[in-house]
Tab-separated table of C-alpha atoms and ligand atoms in Angstrom:
chain	number	residue	atom	x	y	z
A	1187	MET	CA	13.258	30.744	-22.235
A	1188	ALA	CA	15.517	30.206	-19.229
A	1189	SER	CA	15.551	26.660	-17.919
A	1190	SER	CA	14.690	27.912	-14.398
A	1191	THR	CA	11.320	29.187	-15.647
A	1192	LEU	CA	10.647	25.872	-17.364
A	1193	LEU	CA	11.227	23.964	-14.151
A	1194	THR	CA	8.321	25.450	-12.199
A	1195	PRO	CA	7.364	23.894	-8.826
A	1196	SER	CA	4.389	22.117	-10.469
A	1197	SER	CA	6.509	20.600	-13.256
A	1198	GLY	CA	9.025	19.489	-10.612
A	1199	ARG	CA	6.205	17.947	-8.603
A	1200	SER	CA	4.703	16.133	-11.569
A	1201	ARG	CA	8.147	14.764	-12.492
A	1202	PHE	CA	8.548	13.573	-8.892
A	1203	LYS	CA	5.102	11.906	-9.068
A	1204	THR	CA	6.022	10.139	-12.326
A	1205	VAL	CA	9.325	8.835	-10.931
A	1206	LEU	CA	7.620	7.755	-7.687
A	1207	TRP	CA	4.796	5.852	-9.438
A	1208	MET	CA	7.244	4.212	-11.831
A	1209	SER	CA	9.434	3.043	-8.936
A	1210	LEU	CA	6.417	1.726	-7.006
A	1211	GLY	CA	5.118	-0.034	-10.137
A	1212	LEU	CA	8.465	-1.696	-10.864
A	1213	THR	CA	8.814	-2.786	-7.217
A	1214	ALA	CA	5.279	-4.262	-7.298
A	1215	LEU	CA	6.084	-6.108	-10.543
A	1216	PHE	CA	9.295	-7.500	-9.021
A	1217	VAL	CA	7.377	-8.731	-5.947
A	1218	PHE	CA	4.532	-10.263	-7.994
A	1219	ILE	CA	7.105	-12.262	-9.972
A	1220	THR	CA	9.470	-13.259	-7.148
A	1221	SER	CA	6.776	-13.930	-4.508
A	1222	GLU	CA	3.393	-14.613	-6.103
A	1223	ALA	CA	4.379	-16.208	-9.448
A	1224	PHE	CA	7.064	-18.325	-7.732
A	1225	LEU	CA	4.495	-19.372	-5.119
A	1226	VAL	CA	2.103	-20.513	-7.863
A	1227	ALA	CA	4.974	-22.299	-9.660
A	1228	ASP	CA	5.856	-24.168	-6.417
A	1229	TYR	CA	9.348	-22.697	-5.904
A	1230	PRO	CA	10.979	-25.173	-3.437
A	1231	MET	CA	11.699	-22.572	-0.710
A	1232	TYR	CA	8.006	-21.575	-0.621
A	1233	HIS	CA	6.622	-25.146	-0.678
A	1234	ALA	CA	5.453	-25.359	2.965
A	1235	TYR	CA	3.909	-21.874	2.764
A	1236	ARG	CA	2.187	-22.872	-0.507
A	1237	LEU	CA	0.401	-25.730	1.279
A	1238	GLN	CA	-0.803	-23.235	3.916
A	1239	VAL	CA	-1.996	-20.846	1.190
A	1240	ILE	CA	-3.937	-23.660	-0.531
A	1241	ALA	CA	-5.564	-24.643	2.788
A	1242	ASP	CA	-6.563	-20.982	3.395
A	1243	ARG	CA	-7.924	-20.398	-0.125
A	1244	HIS	CA	-11.525	-19.667	1.001
A	1245	LEU	CA	-10.216	-16.534	2.803
A	1246	LEU	CA	-7.285	-15.823	0.523
A	1247	ILE	CA	-9.350	-15.487	-2.656
A	1248	PRO	CA	-11.508	-12.549	-1.396
A	1249	HIS	CA	-8.468	-11.157	0.477
A	1250	THR	CA	-6.251	-11.173	-2.624
A	1251	LEU	CA	-8.992	-9.827	-4.906
A	1252	CYS	CA	-9.655	-6.881	-2.577
A	1253	GLY	CA	-5.934	-6.277	-1.982
A	1254	VAL	CA	-5.150	-6.229	-5.713
A	1255	ILE	CA	-8.079	-3.873	-6.415
A	1256	ALA	CA	-6.880	-1.510	-3.623
A	1257	LEU	CA	-3.338	-1.651	-4.991
A	1258	LEU	CA	-4.483	-0.818	-8.555
A	1259	VAL	CA	-7.143	1.764	-7.676
A	1260	GLY	CA	-4.658	3.903	-5.664
A	1261	PRO	CA	-2.634	5.283	-8.599
A	1262	ILE	CA	-5.850	6.066	-10.540
A	1263	GLN	CA	-7.301	7.948	-7.554
A	1264	PHE	CA	-4.155	10.062	-7.151
A	1265	SER	CA	-4.347	11.338	-10.754
A	1266	SER	CA	-5.213	15.061	-10.485
A	1267	ARG	CA	-6.359	15.171	-14.131
A	1268	LEU	CA	-8.806	12.300	-13.701
A	1269	ARG	CA	-10.172	13.797	-10.481
A	1270	GLN	CA	-10.758	17.171	-12.116
A	1271	ARG	CA	-12.408	15.731	-15.236
A	1272	HIS	CA	-14.356	12.777	-13.782
A	1273	LEU	CA	-15.208	13.539	-10.170
A	1274	LYS	CA	-18.112	11.062	-10.139
A	1275	PHE	CA	-15.832	8.234	-11.275
A	1276	HIS	CA	-13.329	9.255	-8.560
A	1277	ARG	CA	-16.112	8.980	-5.941
A	1278	VAL	CA	-17.246	5.549	-7.164
A	1279	LEU	CA	-13.683	4.202	-7.232
A	1280	GLY	CA	-13.090	5.728	-3.794
A	1281	ARG	CA	-16.021	3.785	-2.332
A	1282	ILE	CA	-14.762	0.588	-3.972
A	1283	TYR	CA	-11.304	1.254	-2.461
A	1284	VAL	CA	-12.803	1.735	1.039
A	1285	GLY	CA	-14.861	-1.479	0.716
A	1286	CYS	CA	-11.792	-3.408	-0.427
A	1287	VAL	CA	-9.688	-2.124	2.480
A	1288	PHE	CA	-12.328	-3.260	4.999
A	1289	ILE	CA	-12.761	-6.704	3.417
A	1290	GLY	CA	-8.966	-7.027	2.946
A	1291	SER	CA	-8.360	-6.121	6.610
A	1292	PHE	CA	-10.930	-8.485	8.118
A	1293	THR	CA	-9.933	-11.405	5.886
A	1294	GLY	CA	-6.277	-10.615	6.768
A	1295	ILE	CA	-7.087	-10.825	10.495
A	1296	ALA	CA	-9.053	-14.056	9.935
A	1297	LEU	CA	-6.060	-15.506	8.037
A	1298	ALA	CA	-3.715	-14.695	10.920
A	1299	SER	CA	-6.039	-15.799	13.723
A	1300	GLY	CA	-4.666	-18.649	15.808
A	1301	ARG	CA	-1.174	-17.932	14.412
A	1302	PRO	CA	1.780	-16.038	15.943
A	1303	GLY	CA	1.412	-13.287	13.308
A	1304	LEU	CA	-1.960	-12.137	14.710
A	1305	PRO	CA	-0.696	-9.117	16.741
A	1306	GLY	CA	1.321	-7.757	13.802
A	1307	THR	CA	-1.484	-8.316	11.298
A	1308	SER	CA	-4.074	-6.763	13.655
A	1309	MET	CA	-1.943	-3.650	14.035
A	1310	GLN	CA	-1.448	-3.432	10.261
A	1311	ALA	CA	-5.197	-3.904	9.677
A	1312	ALA	CA	-6.036	-1.268	12.328
A	1313	ALA	CA	-3.715	1.261	10.639
A	1314	TRP	CA	-5.215	0.405	7.217
A	1315	ILE	CA	-8.798	0.884	8.465
A	1316	ALA	CA	-8.012	4.020	10.538
A	1317	CYS	CA	-6.232	5.870	7.687
A	1318	THR	CA	-8.869	4.862	5.120
A	1319	THR	CA	-11.778	5.828	7.389
A	1320	ALA	CA	-10.129	9.203	8.097
A	1321	ALA	CA	-9.692	9.687	4.326
A	1322	PHE	CA	-13.377	8.865	3.745
A	1323	ILE	CA	-14.633	11.174	6.528
A	1324	THR	CA	-12.435	14.106	5.428
A	1325	ALA	CA	-13.726	13.648	1.849
A	1326	ARG	CA	-17.337	13.719	3.105
A	1327	ASN	CA	-16.483	16.879	5.084
A	1328	ARG	CA	-14.937	18.439	1.931
A	1329	GLN	CA	-11.592	18.786	3.751
A	1330	ILE	CA	-9.764	18.001	0.535
A	1331	VAL	CA	-6.185	18.770	1.672
A	1332	HIS	CA	-6.600	16.428	4.646
A	1333	HIS	CA	-8.456	13.862	2.523
A	1334	ARG	CA	-5.456	13.706	0.184
A	1335	GLN	CA	-3.019	13.324	3.088
A	1336	TRP	CA	-5.038	10.485	4.684
A	1337	MET	CA	-5.345	8.741	1.324
A	1338	ILE	CA	-1.552	8.863	0.937
A	1339	ARG	CA	-1.192	7.295	4.410
A	1340	SER	CA	-3.825	4.675	3.561
A	1341	TYR	CA	-2.077	3.775	0.306
A	1342	ALA	CA	1.269	3.561	2.135
A	1343	VAL	CA	-0.274	0.821	4.309
A	1344	THR	CA	-1.725	-0.879	1.189
A	1345	PHE	CA	1.790	-0.879	-0.268
A	1346	THR	CA	3.294	-2.682	2.759
A	1347	PHE	CA	2.041	-5.844	1.008
A	1348	VAL	CA	4.733	-5.135	-1.619
A	1349	SER	CA	7.498	-3.610	0.528
A	1350	SER	CA	7.415	-6.411	3.103
A	1351	ARG	CA	7.989	-9.003	0.328
A	1352	VAL	CA	10.875	-7.334	-1.522
A	1353	LEU	CA	13.450	-9.493	0.297
A	1354	ASN	CA	11.470	-12.766	0.089
A	1355	LEU	CA	13.895	-14.450	-2.318
A	1356	TRP	CA	16.743	-14.050	0.182
A	1357	PRO	CA	16.654	-17.366	2.102
A	1358	ARG	CA	17.869	-15.860	5.388
A	1359	TYR	CA	15.027	-13.312	5.331
A	1360	TRP	CA	12.462	-15.926	4.334
A	1361	SER	CA	13.328	-18.731	6.726
A	1362	HIS	CA	15.315	-17.252	9.622
A	1363	LEU	CA	13.083	-14.436	10.774
A	1364	GLY	CA	10.960	-16.648	13.041
A	1365	ASP	CA	7.445	-15.923	14.235
A	1366	THR	CA	8.242	-13.090	16.657
A	1367	LEU	CA	10.532	-11.193	14.285
A	1368	SER	CA	8.033	-11.623	11.437
A	1369	ALA	CA	5.270	-10.049	13.548
A	1370	VAL	CA	7.619	-7.216	14.600
A	1371	GLY	CA	8.598	-6.845	10.933
A	1372	VAL	CA	4.980	-6.314	9.830
A	1373	ILE	CA	4.534	-3.618	12.510
A	1374	ALA	CA	7.866	-2.008	11.581
A	1375	PHE	CA	7.004	-1.904	7.864
A	1376	THR	CA	3.651	-0.254	8.688
A	1377	LEU	CA	5.170	2.352	11.035
A	1378	VAL	CA	8.097	3.171	8.729
A	1379	SER	CA	5.722	3.580	5.754
A	1380	LEU	CA	3.505	5.995	7.703
A	1381	LEU	CA	6.514	7.903	9.038
A	1382	ALA	CA	7.974	8.209	5.516
A	1383	VAL	CA	4.667	9.661	4.271
A	1384	ASP	CA	4.562	12.264	7.044
A	1385	LEU	CA	8.187	13.239	6.484
A	1386	GLY	CA	7.330	13.675	2.796
A	1387	LEU	CA	4.208	15.710	3.536
A	1388	ASN	CA	6.225	18.030	5.812
A	1389	TRP	CA	9.282	18.164	3.552
A	1390	ARG	CA	8.981	21.880	2.782
A	1391	GLU	CA	8.556	22.800	6.460
A	1392	LEU	CA	11.528	20.592	7.331
A	1393	THR	CA	13.830	22.023	4.694
A	1394	THR	CA	12.937	25.735	4.510
A	1395	ARG	CA	13.101	28.404	7.180
A	1396	ARG	CA	10.280	30.953	7.407
A	1397	ALA	CA	11.331	34.515	6.558
B	432	LIG	C1	-2.187	-4.668	-1.528
B	432	LIG	C2	-2.790	-5.269	-0.562
B	432	LIG	C3	-2.706	-6.757	-0.354
B	432	LIG	C4	-2.675	-7.784	-1.249
B	432	LIG	C5	-2.684	-7.711	-2.769
B	432	LIG	C6	-2.603	-9.015	-0.489
B	432	LIG	C7	-2.555	-10.283	-1.027
B	432	LIG	C8	-2.171	-11.411	-0.320
B	432	LIG	C9	-1.768	-12.662	-0.889
B	432	LIG	C10	-1.684	-12.963	-2.397
B	432	LIG	C11	-1.462	-13.489	0.114
B	432	LIG	C12	-0.961	-14.954	0.007
B	432	LIG	C13	0.389	-15.050	-0.667
B	432	LIG	C14	1.462	-14.259	0.002
B	432	LIG	O1	1.573	-14.245	1.250
B	432	LIG	O2	2.224	-13.613	-0.721
B	432	LIG	C15	-1.679	-12.773	1.350
B	432	LIG	C16	-1.504	-13.286	2.605
B	432	LIG	C17	-1.828	-12.636	3.763
B	432	LIG	N1	-2.190	-11.319	3.888
B	432	LIG	FE1	-2.454	-10.035	2.391
B	432	LIG	N2	-2.588	-8.701	0.846
B	432	LIG	C18	-2.640	-7.340	0.962
B	432	LIG	C19	-2.599	-6.591	2.126
B	432	LIG	C20	-2.683	-7.141	3.397
B	432	LIG	C21	-2.856	-6.379	4.617
B	432	LIG	C22	-2.882	-4.851	4.724
B	432	LIG	C23	-2.932	-7.294	5.616
B	432	LIG	C24	-3.149	-6.995	7.075
B	432	LIG	C25	-4.355	-6.907	7.528
B	432	LIG	C26	-2.778	-8.626	5.057
B	432	LIG	C27	-2.789	-9.819	5.754
B	432	LIG	C28	-2.412	-11.043	5.216
B	432	LIG	C29	-2.184	-12.255	5.981
B	432	LIG	C30	-2.298	-12.400	7.485
B	432	LIG	C31	-1.812	-13.246	5.064
B	432	LIG	C32	-1.455	-14.696	5.380
B	432	LIG	C33	0.017	-14.718	5.723
B	432	LIG	C34	0.415	-16.042	6.270
B	432	LIG	O3	-0.318	-17.011	6.114
B	432	LIG	O4	1.513	-16.072	6.853
B	432	LIG	N3	-2.649	-8.489	3.704
B	432	LIG	N4	-2.110	-11.510	1.062
């Protein structure tokens, strides 16, 4: 059989999905080690932030739990095979994801309140809630193509937790950004993530000309 027939659009797409999820998983693992594990181990550069995290633990525990659940549920929800075979499970997990996004957003805003990061965090939380609510409503309306697109946008915002921490170990990034740049950074990460998703969703229209 010719190799061109083996590489059908769907096999190309599933290979792309595999590579994408593997890259996201490895990036998340890198961030959990270099940011979260080092924070727990009291890495000297993070010491002052660690004290703040300990003081905020009543909000951070539900926030982190919900954030981690949202981060882990995403890849399961995007599995076409699981959706086709276990639709009920997909619906239950979907509701859990929505609940986690709402709790994660409001605890995130509460964590930032009274701090210079509040505008950036509020914008990030608003984008998280708006995309997730749109995904929920389109699912209820059986607009499955749009539901999938809104879920991808929602998960892109979920993933800003990881992407915005990739450079944490670099001292200049960690300590020289300052309050204003940090807030702008959170907004920029959110906007760039959403823009990247929409460029991806429109890739075919952007790269092929209609006959
Ligand atoms: C995957 C989703 C998320 C997870 C797992 C998560 C988890 C965490 C953790 C472990 C911390 C404390 C340690 C650290 O900063 O690394 C934290 C802090 C924080 N998170 Fe999240 N988070 C997520 C998404 C979000 C989102 C979308 C927002 C915006 C609403 C947000 C707002 C905050 C704020 C404001 C802080 C405190 C930062 C500070 O004190 O400077 N988080 N989060």
